[in-house]
Coordinates of C-alpha atoms in Angstrom, one line a residue:
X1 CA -21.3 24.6 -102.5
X2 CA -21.0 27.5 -99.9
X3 CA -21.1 31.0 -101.2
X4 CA -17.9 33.0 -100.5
X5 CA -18.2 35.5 -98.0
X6 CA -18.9 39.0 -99.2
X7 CA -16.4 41.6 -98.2
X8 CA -14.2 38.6 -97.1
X9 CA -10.9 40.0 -99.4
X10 CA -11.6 43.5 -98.5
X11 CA -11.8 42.5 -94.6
X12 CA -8.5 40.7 -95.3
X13 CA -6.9 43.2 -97.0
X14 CA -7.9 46.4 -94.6
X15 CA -6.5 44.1 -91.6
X16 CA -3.4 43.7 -93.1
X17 CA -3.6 47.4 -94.2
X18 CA -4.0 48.1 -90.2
X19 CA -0.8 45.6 -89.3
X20 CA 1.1 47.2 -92.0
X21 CA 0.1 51.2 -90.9
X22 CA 1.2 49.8 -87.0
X23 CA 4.4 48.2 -88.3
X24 CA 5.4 51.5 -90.3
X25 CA 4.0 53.8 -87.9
X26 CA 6.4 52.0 -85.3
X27 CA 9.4 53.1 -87.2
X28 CA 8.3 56.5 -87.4
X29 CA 7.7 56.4 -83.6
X30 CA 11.5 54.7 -82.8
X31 CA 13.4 57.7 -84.9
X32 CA 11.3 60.0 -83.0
X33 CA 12.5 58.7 -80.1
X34 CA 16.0 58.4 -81.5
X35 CA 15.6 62.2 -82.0
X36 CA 14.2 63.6 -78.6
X37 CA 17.3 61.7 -77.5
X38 CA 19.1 64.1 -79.0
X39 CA 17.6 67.1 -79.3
X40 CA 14.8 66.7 -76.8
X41 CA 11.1 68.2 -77.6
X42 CA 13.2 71.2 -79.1
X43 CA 10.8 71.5 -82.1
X44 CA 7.9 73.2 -79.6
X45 CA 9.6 76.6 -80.3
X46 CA 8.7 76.3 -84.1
X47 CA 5.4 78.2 -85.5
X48 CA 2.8 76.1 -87.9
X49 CA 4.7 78.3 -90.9
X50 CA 7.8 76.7 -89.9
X51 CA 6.6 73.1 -89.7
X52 CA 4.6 73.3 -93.0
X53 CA 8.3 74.4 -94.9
X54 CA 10.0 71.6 -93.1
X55 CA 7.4 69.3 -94.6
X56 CA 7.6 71.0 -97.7
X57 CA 11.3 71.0 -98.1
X58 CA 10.9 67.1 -97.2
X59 CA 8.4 66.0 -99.7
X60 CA 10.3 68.5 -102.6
X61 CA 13.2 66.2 -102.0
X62 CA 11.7 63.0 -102.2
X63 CA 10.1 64.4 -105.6
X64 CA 12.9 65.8 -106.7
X65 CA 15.0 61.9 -106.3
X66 CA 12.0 60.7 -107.9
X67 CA 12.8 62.5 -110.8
X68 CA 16.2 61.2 -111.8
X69 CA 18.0 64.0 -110.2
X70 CA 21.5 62.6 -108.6
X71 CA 21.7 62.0 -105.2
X72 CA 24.7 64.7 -103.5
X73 CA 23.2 63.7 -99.6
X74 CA 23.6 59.6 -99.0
X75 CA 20.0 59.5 -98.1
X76 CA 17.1 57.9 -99.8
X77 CA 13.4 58.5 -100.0
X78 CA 12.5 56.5 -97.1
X79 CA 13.9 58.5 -94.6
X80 CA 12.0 61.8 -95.8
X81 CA 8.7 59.4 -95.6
X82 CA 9.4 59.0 -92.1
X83 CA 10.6 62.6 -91.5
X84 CA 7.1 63.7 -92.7
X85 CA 4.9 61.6 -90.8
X86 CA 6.9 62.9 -87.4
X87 CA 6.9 66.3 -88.3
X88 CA 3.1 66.2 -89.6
X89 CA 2.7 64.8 -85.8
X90 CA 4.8 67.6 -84.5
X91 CA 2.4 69.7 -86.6
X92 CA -1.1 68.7 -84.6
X93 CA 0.6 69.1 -81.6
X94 CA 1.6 72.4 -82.5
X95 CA -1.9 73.2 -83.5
X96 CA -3.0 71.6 -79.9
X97 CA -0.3 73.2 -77.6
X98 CA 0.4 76.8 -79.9
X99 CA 3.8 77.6 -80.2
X100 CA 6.2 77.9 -76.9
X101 CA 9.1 80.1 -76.9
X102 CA 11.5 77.7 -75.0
X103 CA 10.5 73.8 -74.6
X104 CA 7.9 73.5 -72.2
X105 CA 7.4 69.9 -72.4
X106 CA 9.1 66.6 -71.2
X107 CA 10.3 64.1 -73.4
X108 CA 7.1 61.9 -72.1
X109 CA 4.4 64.6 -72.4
X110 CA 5.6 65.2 -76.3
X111 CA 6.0 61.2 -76.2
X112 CA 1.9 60.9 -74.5
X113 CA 1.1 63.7 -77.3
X114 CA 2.3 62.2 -80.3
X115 CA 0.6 58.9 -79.7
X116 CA -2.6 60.5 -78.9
X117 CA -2.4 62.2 -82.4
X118 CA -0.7 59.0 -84.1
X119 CA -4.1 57.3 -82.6
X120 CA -6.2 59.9 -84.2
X121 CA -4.8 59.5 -87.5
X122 CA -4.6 55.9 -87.7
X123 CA -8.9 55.7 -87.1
X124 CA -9.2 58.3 -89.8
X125 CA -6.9 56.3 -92.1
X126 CA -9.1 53.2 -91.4
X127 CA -12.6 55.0 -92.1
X128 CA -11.4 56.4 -95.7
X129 CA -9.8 53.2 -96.3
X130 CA -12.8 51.5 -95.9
X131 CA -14.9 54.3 -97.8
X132 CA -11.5 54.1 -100.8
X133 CA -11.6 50.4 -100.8
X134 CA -7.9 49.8 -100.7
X135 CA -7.0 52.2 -103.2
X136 CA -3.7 53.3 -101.9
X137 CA -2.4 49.8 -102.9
X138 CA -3.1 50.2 -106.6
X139 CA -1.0 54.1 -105.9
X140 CA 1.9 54.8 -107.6
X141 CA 4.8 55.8 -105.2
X142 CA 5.3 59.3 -107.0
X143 CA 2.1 60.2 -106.3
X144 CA 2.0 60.1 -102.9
X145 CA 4.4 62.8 -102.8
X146 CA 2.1 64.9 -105.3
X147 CA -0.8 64.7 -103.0
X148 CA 2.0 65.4 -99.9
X149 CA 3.1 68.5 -102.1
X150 CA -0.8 69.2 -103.0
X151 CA -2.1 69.5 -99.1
X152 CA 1.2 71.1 -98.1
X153 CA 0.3 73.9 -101.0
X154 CA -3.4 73.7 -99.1
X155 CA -2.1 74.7 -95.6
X156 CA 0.0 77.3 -97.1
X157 CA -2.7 79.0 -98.3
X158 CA -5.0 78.5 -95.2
X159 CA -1.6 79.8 -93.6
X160 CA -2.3 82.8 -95.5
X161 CA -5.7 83.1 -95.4
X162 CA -5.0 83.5 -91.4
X163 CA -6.3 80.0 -90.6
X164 CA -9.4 80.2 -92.5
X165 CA -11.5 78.8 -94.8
X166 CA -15.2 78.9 -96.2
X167 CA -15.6 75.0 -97.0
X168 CA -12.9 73.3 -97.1
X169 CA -10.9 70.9 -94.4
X170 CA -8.6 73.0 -92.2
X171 CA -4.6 72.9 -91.8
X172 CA -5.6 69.8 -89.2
X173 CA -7.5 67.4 -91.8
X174 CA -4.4 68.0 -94.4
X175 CA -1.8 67.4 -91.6
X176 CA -3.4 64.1 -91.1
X177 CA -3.7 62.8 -94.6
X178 CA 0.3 64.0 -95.2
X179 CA 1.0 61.7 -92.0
X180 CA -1.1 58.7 -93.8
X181 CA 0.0 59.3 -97.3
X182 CA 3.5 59.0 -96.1
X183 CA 2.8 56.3 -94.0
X184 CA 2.0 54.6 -97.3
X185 CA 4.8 55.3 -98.5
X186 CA 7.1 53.9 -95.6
X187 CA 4.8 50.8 -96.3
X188 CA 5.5 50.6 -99.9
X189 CA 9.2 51.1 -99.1
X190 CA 10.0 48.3 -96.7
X191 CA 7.2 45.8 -98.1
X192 CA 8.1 45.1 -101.8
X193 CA 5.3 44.1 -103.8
X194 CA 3.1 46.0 -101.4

């Protein structure tokens, strides 16, 4: 009789994890495209102040629908999920570039620097998903908006605190876990029974 393999599920399960995180992060990617389009890298004029409310004001409607509260814009919570992950990348290439006071990018250079992050992000996910075994799975939806809220709250304060801290993770380590706890979220959207 052969032994099964240890680990084997949890293998399994962090590679579909990683197809899953690629798929989702892809979406994300495509309506930032969609949106430089449009507007072009206009978002390099805003201060890390300004991108922490946008993500605030995004995760504080997706808790608010999850709430019960009535719809009055014909958008859902999936689109906020996405909106956060872009603007958390916006975020660490904020904290990368500093602030411009006109666009000082192209379209490909704020393309080249949102991968670069989206990379960075997607190795941390893996590591803590390993360490977490899985855990985001067994997550309830709602909460990833609490902790989105909770490390939002975090940078406000380091914000505050003039980008400072005695020992905790700086406004860099929250950005990327908002971008992977809404990727989560995108997942659990579009994969039912995820």
């Amino acid at each position: 009789m052969q032994m099964p393999v240890r680990g084997y599920s949890n293998k399994t399960n962090a590679m579909k994890t990683e197809k899953q995180f690629d798929e989702a992060l892809n979406r994300c990617r495509n309506i930032f495209i969609k949106k430089m389009e449009d507007y072009g890298p206009s978002w390099r004029v805003m201060r890390s102040e300004s991108i922490t409310d946008q993500l605030f004001i995004k995760a504080k409607r997706i808790r608010t629908l999850q709430t019960g509260s009535t719809a009055m814009v014909n958008e859902g919570i999936l689109p906020e999920f996405i909106a956060i992950v872009n603007y958390g990348i916006m975020g660490l290439i904020q904290l990368d570039l500093g602030t411009a006071d006109h666009i000082d990018i192209s379209r490909q250079e704020a393309l080249e620097h949102y991968d670069r992050h989206a990379a960075e992000t997607r190795t941390l996910m893996i590591a803590k998903n390993h360490d977490y075994g899985e855990a985001w799975r067994d997550m309830r939806l709602n909460s990833y908006a609490d902790f989105i809220l909770t490390k939002i709250n975090r940078n406000k304060q380091i914000e505050e605190n003039c980008g400072q801290t005695l020992v905790s993770e700086g406004v860099d380590a929250n950005l990327m876990d908002i971008i992977n706890y809404a990727i989560f979220g995108v997942i659990k959207l579009t994969n039912p029974g995820c």
